[in-house]
Tab-separated table of C-alpha atoms and ligand atoms in Angstrom:
chain	number	residue	atom	x	y	z
A	1358	UNK	CA	29.782	-59.802	136.774
A	1359	UNK	CA	26.400	-58.102	137.338
A	1360	UNK	CA	26.369	-57.258	141.059
A	1361	UNK	CA	29.951	-56.120	141.120
A	1362	UNK	CA	29.186	-52.954	139.239
A	1363	UNK	CA	27.220	-49.920	140.309
A	1364	UNK	CA	26.416	-46.787	138.376
A	1365	UNK	CA	29.166	-44.559	139.798
A	1366	UNK	CA	31.030	-42.112	137.638
A	1367	UNK	CA	34.771	-42.010	137.773
A	1368	UNK	CA	37.640	-40.305	136.013
A	1369	UNK	CA	39.903	-42.339	133.803
A	1370	UNK	CA	42.561	-41.642	131.286
A	1371	UNK	CA	44.043	-43.778	128.615
A	1372	UNK	CA	47.306	-43.270	126.830
A	1373	UNK	CA	47.804	-44.972	123.561
A	1374	UNK	CA	51.436	-44.635	122.747
A	1375	UNK	CA	52.717	-45.153	119.223
A	1376	UNK	CA	55.447	-47.742	119.194
A	1377	UNK	CA	58.997	-46.853	118.290
A	1378	UNK	CA	59.441	-50.124	116.455
A	1379	UNK	CA	57.174	-52.670	114.807
A	1380	UNK	CA	58.253	-55.223	117.360
A	1381	UNK	CA	55.758	-56.015	120.100
A	1382	UNK	CA	56.987	-56.044	123.697
A	1383	UNK	CA	56.614	-59.201	125.746
A	1384	UNK	CA	54.870	-58.787	129.087
A	1385	UNK	CA	55.658	-61.350	131.764
A	1386	UNK	CA	53.015	-61.623	134.414
A	1387	UNK	CA	53.457	-63.861	137.463
A	1388	UNK	CA	50.234	-65.336	138.863
A	1389	UNK	CA	51.667	-67.685	141.446
A	1390	UNK	CA	50.174	-66.240	144.616
A	1391	UNK	CA	46.573	-66.978	145.569
A	1392	UNK	CA	45.346	-63.404	145.005
A	1393	UNK	CA	46.887	-63.162	141.539
A	1394	UNK	CA	45.405	-66.544	140.696
A	1395	UNK	CA	42.001	-65.355	141.835
A	1396	UNK	CA	42.384	-62.242	139.653
A	1397	UNK	CA	43.402	-64.455	136.742
A	1398	UNK	CA	40.263	-66.534	137.094
A	1399	UNK	CA	38.115	-63.442	137.435
A	1400	UNK	CA	39.191	-61.368	134.484
A	1401	UNK	CA	41.377	-63.535	132.213
A	1402	UNK	CA	39.776	-66.994	132.394
A	1403	UNK	CA	36.343	-65.375	132.429
A	1404	UNK	CA	34.769	-63.014	129.953
A	1405	UNK	CA	34.014	-59.500	131.201
A	1406	UNK	CA	31.006	-57.825	129.600
A	1407	UNK	CA	32.108	-54.461	128.309
A	1408	UNK	CA	28.688	-52.969	129.036
A	1409	UNK	CA	29.458	-53.523	132.735
A	1410	UNK	CA	32.421	-51.164	132.341
A	1411	UNK	CA	30.408	-48.318	130.823
A	1412	UNK	CA	30.072	-46.321	134.029
A	1413	UNK	CA	33.726	-46.612	134.953
A	1414	UNK	CA	35.372	-45.390	131.777
A	1415	UNK	CA	35.543	-42.075	129.934
A	1416	UNK	CA	33.552	-41.537	126.754
A	1417	UNK	CA	36.594	-41.862	124.458
A	1418	UNK	CA	37.619	-45.094	126.211
A	1419	UNK	CA	34.076	-46.411	125.938
A	1420	UNK	CA	34.129	-45.681	122.210
A	1421	UNK	CA	37.420	-47.571	121.847
A	1422	UNK	CA	36.179	-50.544	123.863
A	1423	UNK	CA	33.078	-50.793	121.697
A	1424	UNK	CA	35.202	-50.660	118.540
A	1425	UNK	CA	37.651	-53.297	119.735
A	1426	UNK	CA	35.299	-55.725	121.449
A	1427	UNK	CA	32.569	-56.154	118.888
A	1428	UNK	CA	31.653	-59.444	120.542
A	1429	UNK	CA	30.777	-57.548	123.742
A	1430	UNK	CA	33.299	-59.264	126.037
A	1431	UNK	CA	36.917	-58.589	126.967
A	1432	UNK	CA	39.727	-59.714	129.257
A	1433	UNK	CA	41.520	-57.332	131.632
A	1434	UNK	CA	44.680	-57.372	133.729
A	1435	UNK	CA	46.172	-54.815	136.048
A	1436	UNK	CA	49.296	-54.153	138.088
A	1437	UNK	CA	49.819	-52.339	141.375
A	1438	UNK	CA	51.918	-49.149	141.290
A	1439	UNK	CA	54.530	-50.628	143.713
A	1440	UNK	CA	55.871	-47.199	144.700
A	1441	UNK	CA	56.063	-46.265	141.037
A	1442	UNK	CA	58.344	-49.136	140.035
A	1443	UNK	CA	55.622	-50.859	138.069
A	1444	UNK	CA	54.314	-47.667	136.467
A	1445	UNK	CA	57.499	-47.160	134.445
A	1446	UNK	CA	57.218	-50.685	133.079
A	1447	UNK	CA	53.478	-50.348	132.468
A	1448	UNK	CA	54.064	-47.155	130.488
A	1449	UNK	CA	56.055	-49.169	127.940
A	1450	UNK	CA	52.992	-51.285	127.125
A	1451	UNK	CA	51.372	-50.542	123.773
A	1452	UNK	CA	48.608	-52.099	121.774
A	1453	UNK	CA	49.834	-55.228	120.004
A	1454	UNK	CA	52.131	-56.277	122.853
A	1455	UNK	CA	51.911	-59.884	123.971
A	1456	UNK	CA	51.262	-60.840	127.585
A	1457	UNK	CA	52.199	-64.196	129.086
A	1458	UNK	CA	50.861	-65.373	132.438
A	1459	UNK	CA	53.065	-67.699	134.502
A	1460	UNK	CA	52.031	-69.970	137.302
A	1461	UNK	CA	53.553	-73.077	138.899
A	1462	UNK	CA	56.599	-73.204	136.595
A	1463	UNK	CA	54.495	-72.903	133.457
A	1464	UNK	CA	53.047	-70.299	131.166
A	1465	UNK	CA	49.321	-70.879	131.439
A	1466	UNK	CA	47.780	-68.139	129.275
A	1467	UNK	CA	48.635	-65.516	126.694
A	1468	UNK	CA	46.864	-62.563	125.135
A	1469	UNK	CA	47.345	-59.518	122.912
A	1470	UNK	CA	47.141	-56.019	124.423
A	1471	UNK	CA	44.461	-53.794	122.920
A	1472	UNK	CA	44.802	-50.739	125.150
A	1473	UNK	CA	45.964	-49.656	128.556
A	1474	UNK	CA	44.146	-47.502	131.019
A	1475	UNK	CA	44.844	-46.100	134.461
A	1476	UNK	CA	41.641	-46.577	136.407
A	1477	UNK	CA	41.661	-47.144	140.159
A	1478	UNK	CA	37.913	-47.272	140.526
A	1479	UNK	CA	37.547	-49.987	137.919
A	1480	UNK	CA	40.359	-51.985	139.531
A	1481	UNK	CA	38.634	-51.800	142.908
A	1482	UNK	CA	35.421	-53.032	141.323
A	1483	UNK	CA	37.126	-55.875	139.482
A	1484	UNK	CA	39.524	-57.133	142.110
A	1485	UNK	CA	39.096	-55.110	145.312
A	1486	UNK	CA	41.990	-53.956	147.476
A	1487	UNK	CA	45.405	-55.556	147.929
A	1488	UNK	CA	47.827	-54.807	150.742
A	1489	UNK	CA	47.889	-51.313	152.293
A	1490	UNK	CA	44.945	-50.019	150.181
A	1491	UNK	CA	46.824	-50.796	147.012
A	1492	UNK	CA	44.940	-52.047	143.973
A	1493	UNK	CA	45.822	-53.205	140.457
A	1494	UNK	CA	44.870	-49.898	138.914
A	1495	UNK	CA	47.378	-49.828	136.011
A	1496	UNK	CA	45.214	-51.806	133.640
A	1497	UNK	CA	45.689	-53.336	130.261
A	1498	UNK	CA	42.981	-54.893	128.123
A	1499	UNK	CA	43.540	-58.067	126.135
A	1500	UNK	CA	42.167	-59.909	123.133
A	1501	UNK	CA	42.999	-63.300	121.595
A	1502	UNK	CA	43.402	-64.780	125.078
A	1503	UNK	CA	44.390	-68.412	124.898
A	1504	UNK	CA	45.462	-71.065	127.336
A	1505	UNK	CA	49.021	-72.364	127.241
A	1506	UNK	CA	50.934	-75.157	128.842
A	1507	UNK	CA	54.575	-74.315	128.226
A	1508	UNK	CA	57.309	-75.083	130.768
A	1509	UNK	CA	59.015	-72.012	132.201
A	1510	UNK	CA	62.334	-73.901	132.281
A	1511	UNK	CA	62.539	-73.905	128.457
A	1512	UNK	CA	61.854	-70.180	128.363
A	1513	UNK	CA	64.582	-69.553	130.939
A	1514	UNK	CA	67.118	-71.498	128.913
A	1515	UNK	CA	66.155	-69.626	125.732
A	1516	UNK	CA	66.572	-66.309	127.570
A	1517	UNK	CA	69.870	-67.266	129.185
A	1518	UNK	CA	68.370	-67.267	132.698
A	1519	UNK	CA	68.901	-70.086	135.178
A	1520	UNK	CA	66.574	-72.955	134.259
A	1521	UNK	CA	64.804	-72.847	137.630
A	1522	UNK	CA	64.197	-69.062	137.791
A	1523	UNK	CA	60.574	-68.228	138.544
A	1524	UNK	CA	58.785	-65.251	136.960
A	1525	UNK	CA	59.135	-63.129	140.097
A	1526	UNK	CA	57.620	-59.856	139.066
A	1527	UNK	CA	55.711	-58.061	136.354
A	1528	UNK	CA	58.096	-57.181	133.560
A	1529	UNK	CA	57.937	-55.738	130.055
A	1530	UNK	CA	60.677	-57.087	127.803
A	1531	UNK	CA	61.786	-54.984	124.862
A	1532	UNK	CA	64.968	-54.756	122.769
A	1533	UNK	CA	67.067	-57.896	122.502
A	1534	UNK	CA	65.322	-59.598	125.456
A	1535	UNK	CA	61.980	-58.918	123.812
A	1536	UNK	CA	63.184	-60.383	120.518
A	1537	UNK	CA	64.470	-63.529	122.194
A	1538	UNK	CA	61.197	-63.929	124.069
A	1539	UNK	CA	59.134	-63.446	120.890
A	1540	UNK	CA	61.226	-66.035	119.151
A	1541	UNK	CA	60.798	-68.422	122.052
A	1542	UNK	CA	57.028	-68.042	122.001
A	1543	UNK	CA	57.065	-68.702	118.280
A	1544	UNK	CA	55.697	-65.258	117.500
A	1545	UNK	CA	58.537	-64.123	115.314
A	1546	UNK	CA	61.696	-65.625	113.911
A	1547	UNK	CA	65.003	-64.083	114.889
A	1548	UNK	CA	65.586	-61.152	112.556
A	1549	UNK	CA	68.033	-61.689	109.730
A	1550	UNK	CA	70.246	-58.868	110.917
A	1551	UNK	CA	70.633	-60.264	114.401
A	1552	UNK	CA	73.578	-62.466	113.545
A	1553	UNK	CA	76.155	-62.224	110.814
A	1554	UNK	CA	75.035	-64.066	107.708
A	1555	UNK	CA	76.839	-67.286	106.959
A	1556	UNK	CA	78.873	-66.877	103.841
A	1557	UNK	CA	78.489	-70.419	102.616
A	1558	UNK	CA	75.278	-72.218	103.310
A	1559	UNK	CA	75.000	-75.885	102.644
A	1560	UNK	CA	71.302	-76.636	102.591
A	1561	UNK	CA	71.786	-80.368	102.765
A	1562	UNK	CA	73.782	-80.223	105.985
A	1563	UNK	CA	72.798	-82.445	108.885
A	1564	UNK	CA	70.490	-81.038	111.545
A	1565	UNK	CA	72.403	-79.105	114.201
A	1566	UNK	CA	73.033	-80.830	117.496
A	1567	UNK	CA	70.787	-79.308	120.123
A	1568	UNK	CA	72.687	-80.251	123.250
A	1569	UNK	CA	72.121	-76.865	124.715
A	1570	UNK	CA	73.809	-74.820	127.356
A	1571	UNK	CA	72.736	-71.345	128.349
A	1572	UNK	CA	75.625	-69.666	126.586
A	1573	UNK	CA	75.285	-71.534	123.334
A	1574	UNK	CA	71.544	-71.462	123.032
A	1575	UNK	CA	71.291	-68.390	120.815
A	1576	UNK	CA	73.823	-69.640	118.296
A	1577	UNK	CA	72.184	-73.059	118.333
A	1578	UNK	CA	68.787	-71.536	117.599
A	1579	UNK	CA	70.343	-69.693	114.718
A	1580	UNK	CA	71.802	-72.915	113.292
A	1581	UNK	CA	68.428	-74.585	113.592
A	1582	UNK	CA	66.719	-71.621	111.923
A	1583	UNK	CA	69.193	-71.688	109.047
A	1584	UNK	CA	68.785	-75.421	108.678
A	1585	UNK	CA	64.984	-75.119	108.391
A	1586	UNK	CA	65.232	-72.087	106.120
A	1587	UNK	CA	67.642	-73.809	103.765
A	1588	UNK	CA	65.688	-77.039	103.674
A	1589	UNK	CA	62.564	-75.061	102.709
A	1590	UNK	CA	63.970	-72.451	100.312
A	1591	UNK	CA	66.856	-74.565	99.017
A	1592	UNK	CA	68.816	-71.438	98.276
A	1593	UNK	CA	66.176	-70.058	95.867
A	1594	UNK	CA	65.518	-66.291	95.825
A	1595	UNK	CA	61.723	-66.787	95.498
A	1596	UNK	CA	59.319	-69.305	96.992
A	1597	UNK	CA	55.598	-70.023	97.253
A	1598	UNK	CA	53.570	-69.325	100.407
A	1599	UNK	CA	52.209	-72.626	101.774
A	1600	UNK	CA	48.738	-71.169	102.381
A	1601	UNK	CA	47.922	-68.570	99.691
A	1602	UNK	CA	50.153	-70.155	97.010
A	1603	UNK	CA	51.482	-66.749	95.909
A	1604	UNK	CA	55.143	-66.327	95.055
A	1605	UNK	CA	57.327	-63.916	97.048
A	1606	UNK	CA	61.014	-63.107	97.505
A	1607	UNK	CA	62.135	-65.305	100.408
A	1608	UNK	CA	62.727	-62.205	102.557
A	1609	UNK	CA	58.919	-61.764	102.593
A	1610	UNK	CA	58.358	-65.355	103.685
A	1611	UNK	CA	58.557	-66.413	107.310
A	1612	UNK	CA	59.856	-69.859	108.226
A	1613	UNK	CA	56.719	-70.546	110.250
A	1614	UNK	CA	56.608	-73.321	112.807
A	1615	UNK	CA	53.623	-75.559	112.077
A	1616	UNK	CA	53.779	-76.562	115.737
A	1617	UNK	CA	54.730	-73.595	117.888
A	1618	UNK	CA	58.443	-73.747	118.574
A	1619	UNK	CA	58.119	-73.311	122.324
A	1620	UNK	CA	56.155	-76.575	122.468
A	1621	UNK	CA	58.552	-78.540	120.276
A	1622	UNK	CA	60.930	-81.126	121.686
A	1623	UNK	CA	64.569	-80.825	120.639
A	1624	UNK	CA	63.875	-83.581	118.123
A	1625	UNK	CA	60.865	-81.707	116.687
A	1626	UNK	CA	62.909	-78.523	116.375
A	1627	UNK	CA	65.356	-79.997	113.901
A	1628	UNK	CA	62.733	-81.958	111.976
A	1629	UNK	CA	62.512	-80.241	108.611
A	1630	UNK	CA	58.776	-81.077	108.493
A	1631	UNK	CA	58.067	-78.794	111.480
A	1632	UNK	CA	58.105	-75.592	109.418
A	1633	UNK	CA	56.649	-74.135	106.243
A	1634	UNK	CA	57.017	-70.838	104.372
A	1635	UNK	CA	54.238	-68.331	105.084
A	1636	UNK	CA	53.979	-64.858	103.613
A	1637	UNK	CA	54.187	-61.665	105.621
A	1638	UNK	CA	51.164	-60.432	103.665
A	1639	UNK	CA	48.710	-62.122	105.986
A	1640	UNK	CA	49.099	-65.891	106.013
A	1641	UNK	CA	51.731	-65.960	108.782
A	1642	UNK	CA	49.598	-63.809	111.111
A	1643	UNK	CA	46.371	-65.690	110.397
A	1644	UNK	CA	48.022	-69.065	111.017
A	1645	UNK	CA	50.057	-67.962	114.036
A	1646	UNK	CA	47.062	-66.378	115.722
A	1647	UNK	CA	44.841	-69.349	115.003
A	1648	UNK	CA	42.379	-67.736	112.601
A	1649	UNK	CA	43.067	-70.590	110.216
A	1650	UNK	CA	44.550	-74.061	110.481
A	1651	UNK	CA	45.247	-77.019	108.215
A	1652	UNK	CA	43.215	-80.208	108.526
A	1653	UNK	CA	43.818	-83.195	106.293
A	1654	UNK	CA	45.935	-80.966	104.064
A	1655	UNK	CA	43.261	-78.268	103.553
A	1656	UNK	CA	43.146	-74.714	104.919
A	1657	UNK	CA	40.195	-74.416	107.313
A	1658	UNK	CA	38.765	-71.543	109.402
A	1659	UNK	CA	39.313	-71.727	113.153
A	1660	UNK	CA	38.882	-69.057	115.849
A	1661	UNK	CA	36.126	-66.524	115.475
A	1662	UNK	CA	38.109	-63.457	116.483
A	1663	UNK	CA	37.322	-59.915	115.416
A	1664	UNK	CA	37.282	-59.852	111.602
A	1665	UNK	CA	36.988	-56.831	109.295
A	1666	UNK	CA	35.728	-56.999	105.681
A	1667	UNK	CA	39.237	-57.001	104.100
A	1668	UNK	CA	40.270	-59.775	106.494
A	1669	UNK	CA	37.176	-61.757	105.602
A	1670	UNK	CA	37.975	-61.389	101.899
A	1671	UNK	CA	41.500	-62.664	102.578
A	1672	UNK	CA	40.168	-65.600	104.606
A	1673	UNK	CA	37.663	-66.467	101.875
A	1674	UNK	CA	40.483	-66.493	99.338
A	1675	UNK	CA	42.689	-68.945	101.250
A	1676	UNK	CA	40.186	-71.241	102.989
A	1677	UNK	CA	39.924	-74.502	101.066
A	1678	UNK	CA	43.446	-74.218	99.611
A	1679	UNK	CA	45.557	-77.344	99.679
A	1680	UNK	CA	48.775	-77.161	101.696
A	1681	UNK	CA	51.554	-79.114	100.071
A	1682	UNK	CA	53.577	-79.149	103.292
A	1683	UNK	CA	51.007	-81.510	104.763
A	1684	UNK	CA	52.367	-85.055	104.747
A	1685	UNK	CA	52.642	-88.152	106.876
A	1686	UNK	CA	55.762	-86.594	108.411
A	1687	UNK	CA	54.145	-83.253	109.245
A	1688	UNK	CA	50.609	-84.423	110.052
A	1689	UNK	CA	51.150	-84.539	113.828
A	1690	UNK	CA	52.496	-80.958	113.834
A	1691	UNK	CA	49.424	-79.723	111.959
A	1692	UNK	CA	47.150	-81.620	114.360
A	1693	UNK	CA	48.898	-79.938	117.279
A	1694	UNK	CA	48.129	-76.522	115.781
A	1695	UNK	CA	44.442	-77.302	115.388
A	1696	UNK	CA	44.117	-78.725	118.915
A	1697	UNK	CA	46.081	-75.881	120.442
A	1698	UNK	CA	43.926	-73.133	118.974
A	1699	UNK	CA	40.652	-74.941	119.271
A	1700	UNK	CA	40.852	-75.230	123.020
A	1701	UNK	CA	39.720	-71.815	124.122
A	1702	UNK	CA	40.773	-70.689	127.547
A	1703	UNK	CA	37.419	-70.694	129.194
A	1704	UNK	CA	36.905	-74.385	128.506
A	1705	UNK	CA	40.114	-75.182	130.273
A	1706	UNK	CA	40.682	-75.302	133.983
A	1707	UNK	CA	43.913	-73.553	134.762
A	1708	UNK	CA	45.873	-75.720	137.167
U	759	ZN	ZN1	50.401	-66.299	101.910
């Protein structure tokens, strides 16, 4: 990025807003047009050196960037104000939110928001000017950026949109839409309270039929979730986490997809070997975010993301554990997880 930056001073401000709920928002970011694609290649597919940002950010922001990006590089995205319409949406963004980039009927990349920052000067330096002197000055910074290859049509069906709807504009999904999107991306199961609990649960029942229509999709997902949950917990009040081997009440165990649900075929989704119980105390997050994986039935380290000493201690305690959910039937799902997280975005050419 060297020549792009000069030593000018500029004013910036950053708002870090505490979230009302624990639930991350889902940011949808279209990158279909040539300029957005160019921006994507510049600051999402490529690493930006944070030291190149030093002269464009305030001292407090610089301190935060140094704390967050200990590896020295970051990814950045930004939106234009669009007569204020985008600003309202951008103001909902908080650290921990998940951003998904769509292009050519697919989601091609995802990342986790670390902070947002309004900074016109930095936007001009990163991406230049758009139409009518506009620039993408409402910025958000990302970590854990990964490539994806998930069809938009599946997402649309899960959300109750028309299957062929494109991601037309920047949007920040919260509330029920946000929950559905998180579930679709495999980031969180549907909350227990979302649907009335079934009074009688037969855990040996046949897999639900997944002939989906837009209207029935939510109920169908719920049936599938219950089927997997019952085949794993078998009605027991306690179960063992598949990675750390500790016992927890089942309400503290997530029915985690070994292969991310959004990449599963309908057949995969009702295969009881596609999921395993992971604890909320760390294993679910570490597996979902690709810090660890399972190879040949053993827990192995994977992505070198930012790690703090308590995290390292946790990783040390679980790496090398056997996973008893690894079998001939589940092997291909575990292999998918390893492959998916191992391919880091920069090694992949985004089509
Ligand atoms: Zn665990």
